[in-house]
């Protein structure tokens, strides 16, 4: 298949591009580089020896994207990863989040209609569940419970938009993937997560402390009702997540469907930090801070639907993710700004 990745130069995009090429597919990327670097795609090309056409543009630049697709097409599927993803920033600037996350999704649907592209895989998030009522979270669990941040709301709204679009056009095959917490890097150490500014997420923060860019990790609360009092999440290795995207495009079915992509295994903040200390051989200073507003005590999924439907499951452990993350971080202390 020939697959267009929007946001394909970002963290999940670059790993997904690599996995698609390795599975024998052709890849095209459109990315505005607002939170990514063309260097990631150069490195994927070097790793795979494949040519990946890259258009530096906003997905909403309709004519430019359509012409790019016509030049390199026909395209069989789109994986729509372009969007804004910082929860805190979305609270401070909600209009921008609604504008970009919904606007780019509308543009992708319009492109699919104009160019007769039947298949779409959308990057949704476990955030849409809000505060879990029952764990593990299943695809039919209630969504939106005490969901206060605009980022999560935009993902939920786009899921609704996609369901309506697929309902109206029987040719469409649309899949939303609800990611749990993507971590790790490709085993080559050549591509990985390269957040701009100070990381908001735990794993890149820990990695930057280990490499000496930051002093210590703040633990956001150690009085949660969890075994060690720190928050639990379902950390999924980004290469497992990438394989999930390959499975989703290859198995796309008519209509709209939703899949959790996670491991099903809860890991606490302290457990993740210990795993990173083992992987890096460095000690990671910590400091307990108050809880972060909006955080839930625990979130992890029931990953059975993807296993039953596609034969996909996460294969890598949190230790694997820390080893790979450390390889990436130690070889590229300043991310893609460090050329090998
Ligand atoms: N966390 C933390 N310190 C940090 C960043 C995160 O203790 O500097 C905790 C956070 O409270 C949550 C977990 O780590 O329990 C994962 O947070 P992250 O922001 O990576 O992902 P989220 O699940 O919030 O999307």
Tab-separated table of C-alpha atoms and ligand atoms in Angstrom:
chain	number	residue	atom	x	y	z
A	1	UNK	CA	0.000	0.000	0.000
A	2	UNK	CA	0.997	3.636	-0.357
A	3	UNK	CA	0.373	5.502	2.887
A	4	UNK	CA	0.363	9.247	3.541
A	5	UNK	CA	1.428	10.209	7.058
A	6	UNK	CA	0.348	13.613	8.285
A	7	UNK	CA	2.670	14.653	11.097
A	8	UNK	CA	4.983	11.941	9.827
A	9	UNK	CA	8.189	13.661	10.970
A	10	UNK	CA	7.153	13.668	14.646
A	11	UNK	CA	7.909	11.134	17.346
A	12	UNK	CA	5.215	8.585	16.505
A	13	UNK	CA	5.266	9.471	12.803
A	14	UNK	CA	8.952	8.716	12.206
A	15	UNK	CA	8.714	5.342	13.980
A	16	UNK	CA	5.519	4.512	12.086
A	17	UNK	CA	7.117	5.494	8.763
A	18	UNK	CA	9.972	3.114	9.523
A	19	UNK	CA	7.627	0.257	10.470
A	20	UNK	CA	5.526	0.790	7.320
A	21	UNK	CA	8.573	0.709	5.034
A	22	UNK	CA	9.861	-2.412	6.801
A	23	UNK	CA	6.455	-4.036	6.221
A	24	UNK	CA	6.818	-3.353	2.480
A	25	UNK	CA	4.674	-0.221	2.116
A	26	UNK	CA	5.467	3.088	0.409
A	27	UNK	CA	5.346	6.181	2.588
A	28	UNK	CA	4.725	9.880	1.927
A	29	UNK	CA	4.970	12.495	4.660
A	30	UNK	CA	3.371	15.897	5.116
A	31	UNK	CA	4.470	17.810	8.191
A	32	UNK	CA	4.665	21.527	8.978
A	33	UNK	CA	7.663	20.899	11.298
A	34	UNK	CA	6.015	22.944	14.056
A	35	UNK	CA	7.130	20.352	16.625
A	36	UNK	CA	9.353	18.098	14.536
A	37	UNK	CA	12.413	18.009	12.331
A	38	UNK	CA	13.003	16.868	8.731
A	39	UNK	CA	16.121	15.219	10.156
A	40	UNK	CA	13.897	12.423	11.533
A	41	UNK	CA	12.781	11.510	8.009
A	42	UNK	CA	16.362	11.742	6.701
A	43	UNK	CA	17.330	9.200	9.337
A	44	UNK	CA	14.420	6.885	8.508
A	45	UNK	CA	15.515	7.025	4.872
A	46	UNK	CA	19.097	6.215	5.882
A	47	UNK	CA	17.918	3.281	8.025
A	48	UNK	CA	15.609	1.811	5.397
A	49	UNK	CA	17.290	2.956	2.168
A	50	UNK	CA	13.796	3.941	1.008
A	51	UNK	CA	12.873	7.261	-0.575
A	52	UNK	CA	10.208	9.056	1.479
A	53	UNK	CA	8.761	12.109	-0.297
A	54	UNK	CA	8.315	14.919	2.235
A	55	UNK	CA	6.105	17.990	1.917
A	56	UNK	CA	6.741	20.728	4.452
A	57	UNK	CA	3.243	22.170	4.813
A	58	UNK	CA	0.217	22.466	7.041
A	59	UNK	CA	-2.285	19.683	6.233
A	60	UNK	CA	-4.872	22.410	5.685
A	61	UNK	CA	-2.930	23.790	2.698
A	62	UNK	CA	-5.331	21.840	0.503
A	63	UNK	CA	-3.982	22.488	-2.995
A	64	UNK	CA	-0.354	21.895	-1.995
A	65	UNK	CA	-1.210	18.607	-0.251
A	66	UNK	CA	-3.511	17.444	-3.059
A	67	UNK	CA	-0.841	18.149	-5.685
A	68	UNK	CA	1.770	16.346	-3.589
A	69	UNK	CA	-0.545	13.306	-3.351
A	70	UNK	CA	-1.198	13.410	-7.113
A	71	UNK	CA	2.517	13.664	-7.842
A	72	UNK	CA	3.477	10.696	-5.674
A	73	UNK	CA	0.203	8.753	-5.543
A	74	UNK	CA	-2.155	7.077	-5.787
A	75	UNK	CA	-2.462	6.946	-2.006
A	76	UNK	CA	-4.363	4.012	-0.475
A	77	UNK	CA	-4.493	5.179	3.135
A	78	UNK	CA	-3.836	8.166	5.376
A	79	UNK	CA	-2.498	7.956	8.915
A	80	UNK	CA	-3.429	11.270	10.485
A	81	UNK	CA	-0.953	12.124	13.227
A	82	UNK	CA	-0.661	15.885	12.708
A	83	UNK	CA	-1.902	17.848	15.684
A	84	UNK	CA	-1.080	19.594	18.931
A	85	UNK	CA	-0.592	17.381	21.967
A	86	UNK	CA	0.384	19.299	25.104
A	87	UNK	CA	-2.369	19.066	27.704
A	88	UNK	CA	-1.263	22.113	29.733
A	89	UNK	CA	-0.849	24.271	26.625
A	90	UNK	CA	-4.349	23.282	25.496
A	91	UNK	CA	-5.810	24.685	28.731
A	92	UNK	CA	-3.939	27.965	28.197
A	93	UNK	CA	-4.740	28.250	24.464
A	94	UNK	CA	-7.884	26.231	23.727
A	95	UNK	CA	-8.829	28.064	20.519
A	96	UNK	CA	-5.580	27.054	18.859
A	97	UNK	CA	-6.132	23.417	19.879
A	98	UNK	CA	-9.670	23.302	18.477
A	99	UNK	CA	-8.511	25.108	15.348
A	100	UNK	CA	-5.556	22.825	14.563
A	101	UNK	CA	-6.777	19.448	15.815
A	102	UNK	CA	-10.264	19.683	14.335
A	103	UNK	CA	-9.287	21.736	11.270
A	104	UNK	CA	-6.591	19.306	10.155
A	105	UNK	CA	-8.989	16.375	10.577
A	106	UNK	CA	-11.637	18.096	8.443
A	107	UNK	CA	-8.964	18.783	5.810
A	108	UNK	CA	-7.917	15.120	5.805
A	109	UNK	CA	-11.529	13.992	5.244
A	110	UNK	CA	-11.876	16.502	2.397
A	111	UNK	CA	-8.684	15.220	0.812
A	112	UNK	CA	-9.946	11.637	1.084
A	113	UNK	CA	-13.168	12.627	-0.683
A	114	UNK	CA	-11.381	14.599	-3.404
A	115	UNK	CA	-8.781	11.910	-4.146
A	116	UNK	CA	-10.926	8.812	-3.453
A	117	UNK	CA	-8.744	7.602	-0.579
A	118	UNK	CA	-10.775	5.018	1.355
A	119	UNK	CA	-8.735	4.315	4.493
A	120	UNK	CA	-7.944	6.508	7.474
A	121	UNK	CA	-6.177	5.736	10.736
A	122	UNK	CA	-6.481	8.494	13.324
A	123	UNK	CA	-4.210	9.139	16.255
A	124	UNK	CA	-6.562	9.410	19.210
A	125	UNK	CA	-5.642	9.175	22.858
A	126	UNK	CA	-6.519	7.372	26.076
A	127	UNK	CA	-7.156	10.902	27.362
A	128	UNK	CA	-10.647	10.669	25.811
A	129	UNK	CA	-11.728	8.340	28.639
A	130	UNK	CA	-11.164	11.041	31.260
A	131	UNK	CA	-11.216	9.599	34.767
A	132	UNK	CA	-11.527	5.799	34.448
A	133	UNK	CA	-14.683	4.343	36.073
A	134	UNK	CA	-13.468	0.763	35.789
A	135	UNK	CA	-9.965	-0.528	35.018
A	136	UNK	CA	-8.724	-1.851	32.669
A	137	UNK	CA	-10.191	0.514	30.085
A	138	UNK	CA	-11.992	-1.117	27.188
A	139	UNK	CA	-12.947	0.521	23.902
A	140	UNK	CA	-16.583	0.522	25.045
A	141	UNK	CA	-15.776	2.126	28.400
A	142	UNK	CA	-17.454	5.493	28.927
A	143	UNK	CA	-15.488	8.466	27.600
A	144	UNK	CA	-15.287	12.075	28.705
A	145	UNK	CA	-15.653	11.543	32.462
A	146	UNK	CA	-14.465	14.726	34.205
A	147	UNK	CA	-12.479	15.459	31.068
A	148	UNK	CA	-11.364	19.039	31.624
A	149	UNK	CA	-8.621	19.652	29.080
A	150	UNK	CA	-9.236	20.912	25.538
A	151	UNK	CA	-6.610	18.533	24.091
A	152	UNK	CA	-8.625	15.465	25.152
A	153	UNK	CA	-11.870	17.108	24.073
A	154	UNK	CA	-10.541	17.728	20.555
A	155	UNK	CA	-9.584	14.036	20.253
A	156	UNK	CA	-13.084	13.059	21.378
A	157	UNK	CA	-14.739	15.475	18.954
A	158	UNK	CA	-12.634	14.198	16.048
A	159	UNK	CA	-13.652	10.614	16.895
A	160	UNK	CA	-17.298	11.767	16.597
A	161	UNK	CA	-16.539	13.549	13.335
A	162	UNK	CA	-14.958	10.407	11.902
A	163	UNK	CA	-17.842	8.211	13.025
A	164	UNK	CA	-20.291	10.560	11.251
A	165	UNK	CA	-18.166	10.691	8.085
A	166	UNK	CA	-17.873	6.891	7.939
A	167	UNK	CA	-21.615	6.545	8.548
A	168	UNK	CA	-22.370	8.861	5.624
A	169	UNK	CA	-20.001	7.262	3.105
A	170	UNK	CA	-20.024	3.467	2.925
A	171	UNK	CA	-16.707	3.408	1.045
A	172	UNK	CA	-14.774	4.701	4.061
A	173	UNK	CA	-12.714	2.523	6.390
A	174	UNK	CA	-11.852	4.564	9.459
A	175	UNK	CA	-9.997	3.487	12.578
A	176	UNK	CA	-9.245	5.549	15.682
A	177	UNK	CA	-6.311	4.376	17.776
A	178	UNK	CA	-6.423	5.351	21.440
A	179	UNK	CA	-2.784	5.494	22.474
A	180	UNK	CA	-1.840	4.960	26.068
A	181	UNK	CA	1.622	6.375	26.959
A	182	UNK	CA	4.128	6.058	24.064
A	183	UNK	CA	7.754	5.739	25.222
A	184	UNK	CA	11.100	4.394	23.999
A	185	UNK	CA	12.828	4.740	20.661
A	186	UNK	CA	13.971	2.696	17.703
A	187	UNK	CA	16.745	0.261	18.699
A	188	UNK	CA	19.210	1.956	16.308
A	189	UNK	CA	19.392	5.032	18.556
A	190	UNK	CA	18.947	7.163	15.431
A	191	UNK	CA	15.330	8.241	15.919
A	192	UNK	CA	13.506	9.053	19.140
A	193	UNK	CA	11.457	11.609	21.022
A	194	UNK	CA	12.756	15.159	20.704
A	195	UNK	CA	10.395	17.462	22.595
A	196	UNK	CA	10.905	21.189	22.140
A	197	UNK	CA	11.619	22.956	25.431
A	198	UNK	CA	11.285	21.246	28.797
A	199	UNK	CA	9.448	17.930	28.429
A	200	UNK	CA	5.967	17.627	29.939
A	201	UNK	CA	5.929	13.839	29.813
A	202	UNK	CA	7.630	11.624	32.342
A	203	UNK	CA	9.912	9.475	30.148
A	204	UNK	CA	11.650	12.262	28.190
A	205	UNK	CA	11.980	14.221	31.434
A	206	UNK	CA	13.679	11.269	33.152
A	207	UNK	CA	15.931	10.762	30.109
A	208	UNK	CA	17.034	14.401	30.187
A	209	UNK	CA	17.819	14.161	33.922
A	210	UNK	CA	19.875	11.007	33.272
A	211	UNK	CA	21.885	12.757	30.561
A	212	UNK	CA	22.442	15.845	32.744
A	213	UNK	CA	20.262	18.363	30.896
A	214	UNK	CA	17.894	18.655	33.883
A	215	UNK	CA	18.621	18.382	37.651
A	216	UNK	CA	15.969	16.080	39.054
A	217	UNK	CA	12.597	14.539	38.335
A	218	UNK	CA	9.597	15.977	40.166
A	219	UNK	CA	7.216	13.182	41.176
A	220	UNK	CA	3.716	14.611	40.926
A	221	UNK	CA	2.198	13.128	44.077
A	222	UNK	CA	3.075	10.028	46.127
A	223	UNK	CA	-0.226	9.734	47.988
A	224	UNK	CA	-2.376	8.187	45.262
A	225	UNK	CA	-4.305	4.974	46.055
A	226	UNK	CA	-1.735	2.877	44.141
A	227	UNK	CA	0.760	0.281	45.472
A	228	UNK	CA	3.620	2.794	45.923
A	229	UNK	CA	1.492	5.953	46.022
A	230	UNK	CA	2.672	7.277	42.640
A	231	UNK	CA	0.562	7.449	39.483
A	232	UNK	CA	0.270	4.396	37.253
A	233	UNK	CA	0.223	4.465	33.465
A	234	UNK	CA	0.293	2.005	30.593
A	235	UNK	CA	3.615	2.761	28.848
A	236	UNK	CA	3.768	1.346	25.321
A	237	UNK	CA	7.019	1.110	23.368
A	238	UNK	CA	6.818	3.375	20.315
A	239	UNK	CA	7.888	0.515	17.985
A	240	UNK	CA	4.980	-1.588	19.288
A	241	UNK	CA	2.747	1.417	18.719
A	242	UNK	CA	4.158	1.759	15.186
A	243	UNK	CA	3.395	-1.923	14.533
A	244	UNK	CA	-0.154	-1.213	15.729
A	245	UNK	CA	-0.518	1.413	12.977
A	246	UNK	CA	0.704	-1.051	10.353
A	247	UNK	CA	-1.850	-3.608	11.599
A	248	UNK	CA	-4.591	-0.951	11.551
A	249	UNK	CA	-4.013	0.074	7.907
A	250	UNK	CA	-3.579	-3.502	6.729
A	251	UNK	CA	-6.764	-4.702	8.458
A	252	UNK	CA	-8.954	-1.637	7.880
A	253	UNK	CA	-12.625	-2.509	7.638
A	254	UNK	CA	-15.591	-0.585	6.293
A	255	UNK	CA	-17.161	1.815	8.812
A	256	UNK	CA	-15.687	3.316	11.969
A	257	UNK	CA	-13.906	1.396	14.689
A	258	UNK	CA	-11.823	2.144	17.780
A	259	UNK	CA	-8.833	0.304	19.231
A	260	UNK	CA	-6.816	0.772	22.400
A	261	UNK	CA	-3.068	0.549	21.867
A	262	UNK	CA	-1.396	-0.258	25.165
A	263	UNK	CA	0.225	-3.101	27.045
A	264	UNK	CA	-2.432	-3.647	29.705
A	265	UNK	CA	0.282	-3.431	32.384
A	266	UNK	CA	0.256	-0.558	34.908
A	267	UNK	CA	3.674	0.920	35.765
A	268	UNK	CA	4.142	3.544	38.490
A	269	UNK	CA	6.264	6.695	38.318
A	270	UNK	CA	8.738	5.179	40.771
A	271	UNK	CA	8.876	1.905	38.827
A	272	UNK	CA	9.637	3.767	35.599
A	273	UNK	CA	12.411	5.787	37.260
A	274	UNK	CA	13.965	2.581	38.717
A	275	UNK	CA	13.830	0.919	35.292
A	276	UNK	CA	15.586	3.934	33.771
A	277	UNK	CA	18.295	3.834	36.470
A	278	UNK	CA	18.944	0.176	35.617
A	279	UNK	CA	19.011	0.902	31.880
A	280	UNK	CA	21.324	3.904	32.103
A	281	UNK	CA	23.494	2.875	35.045
A	282	UNK	CA	22.952	6.388	36.407
A	283	UNK	CA	21.171	7.444	39.553
A	284	UNK	CA	18.229	9.753	38.950
A	285	UNK	CA	17.536	12.324	41.671
A	286	UNK	CA	13.855	12.824	42.500
A	287	UNK	CA	11.741	15.190	44.532
A	288	UNK	CA	8.127	14.637	45.543
A	289	UNK	CA	5.920	17.506	44.430
A	290	UNK	CA	2.164	18.102	44.787
A	291	UNK	CA	-0.187	16.271	42.425
A	292	UNK	CA	-0.503	17.778	38.953
A	293	UNK	CA	-3.954	19.160	38.242
A	294	UNK	CA	-6.056	16.926	36.026
A	295	UNK	CA	-3.955	13.763	36.566
A	296	UNK	CA	-5.746	10.471	37.263
A	297	UNK	CA	-4.316	7.963	39.766
A	298	UNK	CA	-4.188	5.070	37.346
A	299	UNK	CA	-4.858	4.391	33.686
A	300	UNK	CA	-4.267	1.199	31.734
A	301	UNK	CA	-6.067	-0.652	29.012
A	302	UNK	CA	-7.508	-3.986	28.114
A	303	UNK	CA	-5.556	-4.618	24.875
A	304	UNK	CA	-7.525	-7.718	23.824
A	305	UNK	CA	-9.546	-6.226	20.985
A	306	UNK	CA	-6.461	-5.515	18.839
A	307	UNK	CA	-5.090	-8.969	19.616
A	308	UNK	CA	-8.343	-10.716	18.697
A	309	UNK	CA	-8.905	-8.637	15.525
A	310	UNK	CA	-5.378	-8.186	14.195
A	311	UNK	CA	-3.152	-10.557	16.148
A	312	UNK	CA	-1.339	-7.436	17.410
A	313	UNK	CA	-0.034	-7.031	20.924
A	314	UNK	CA	2.746	-5.041	22.572
A	315	UNK	CA	5.887	-7.191	22.773
A	316	UNK	CA	8.367	-4.904	24.493
A	317	UNK	CA	8.689	-4.247	28.236
A	318	UNK	CA	9.245	-1.050	30.184
A	319	UNK	CA	12.900	-2.153	30.576
A	320	UNK	CA	13.234	-2.439	26.780
A	321	UNK	CA	11.744	1.048	26.434
A	322	UNK	CA	14.179	2.525	28.964
A	323	UNK	CA	17.194	0.856	27.294
A	324	UNK	CA	16.128	2.206	23.887
A	325	UNK	CA	15.256	5.636	25.256
A	326	UNK	CA	18.639	5.862	26.952
A	327	UNK	CA	20.471	4.813	23.771
A	328	UNK	CA	18.681	7.572	21.848
A	329	UNK	CA	19.153	10.206	24.579
A	330	UNK	CA	22.806	9.426	25.306
A	331	UNK	CA	23.756	9.424	21.604
A	332	UNK	CA	21.701	12.525	20.837
A	333	UNK	CA	21.742	14.589	24.051
A	334	UNK	CA	20.228	17.529	22.166
A	335	UNK	CA	17.882	15.462	19.997
A	336	UNK	CA	17.976	15.928	16.225
A	337	UNK	CA	20.206	18.974	16.651
A	338	UNK	CA	23.024	16.439	17.245
A	339	UNK	CA	24.025	14.948	13.918
A	340	UNK	CA	25.861	11.619	14.112
B	1	LIG	N1	4.764	12.647	36.049
B	1	LIG	C1	5.629	13.013	37.094
B	1	LIG	N2	6.592	13.942	36.835
B	1	LIG	C2	6.766	14.518	35.604
B	1	LIG	C3	5.891	14.136	34.550
B	1	LIG	C4	4.900	13.207	34.814
B	1	LIG	O1	5.519	12.499	38.211
B	1	LIG	O2	7.671	15.350	35.441
B	1	LIG	C5	3.745	11.608	36.280
B	1	LIG	C6	2.309	12.021	36.026
B	1	LIG	O3	1.737	12.546	37.205
B	1	LIG	C7	1.677	10.687	35.593
B	1	LIG	C8	2.803	9.979	34.872
B	1	LIG	O4	4.010	10.580	35.342
B	1	LIG	O5	1.343	9.907	36.734
B	1	LIG	C9	2.744	10.108	33.346
B	1	LIG	O6	2.644	11.460	32.997
B	1	LIG	P1	2.826	11.958	31.497
B	1	LIG	O7	2.732	13.447	31.492
B	1	LIG	O8	4.053	11.350	30.913
B	1	LIG	O9	1.598	11.300	30.726
B	1	LIG	P2	0.003	11.437	30.960
B	1	LIG	O10	-0.458	10.085	31.384
B	1	LIG	O11	-0.237	12.485	31.983
B	1	LIG	O12	-0.499	11.812	29.624
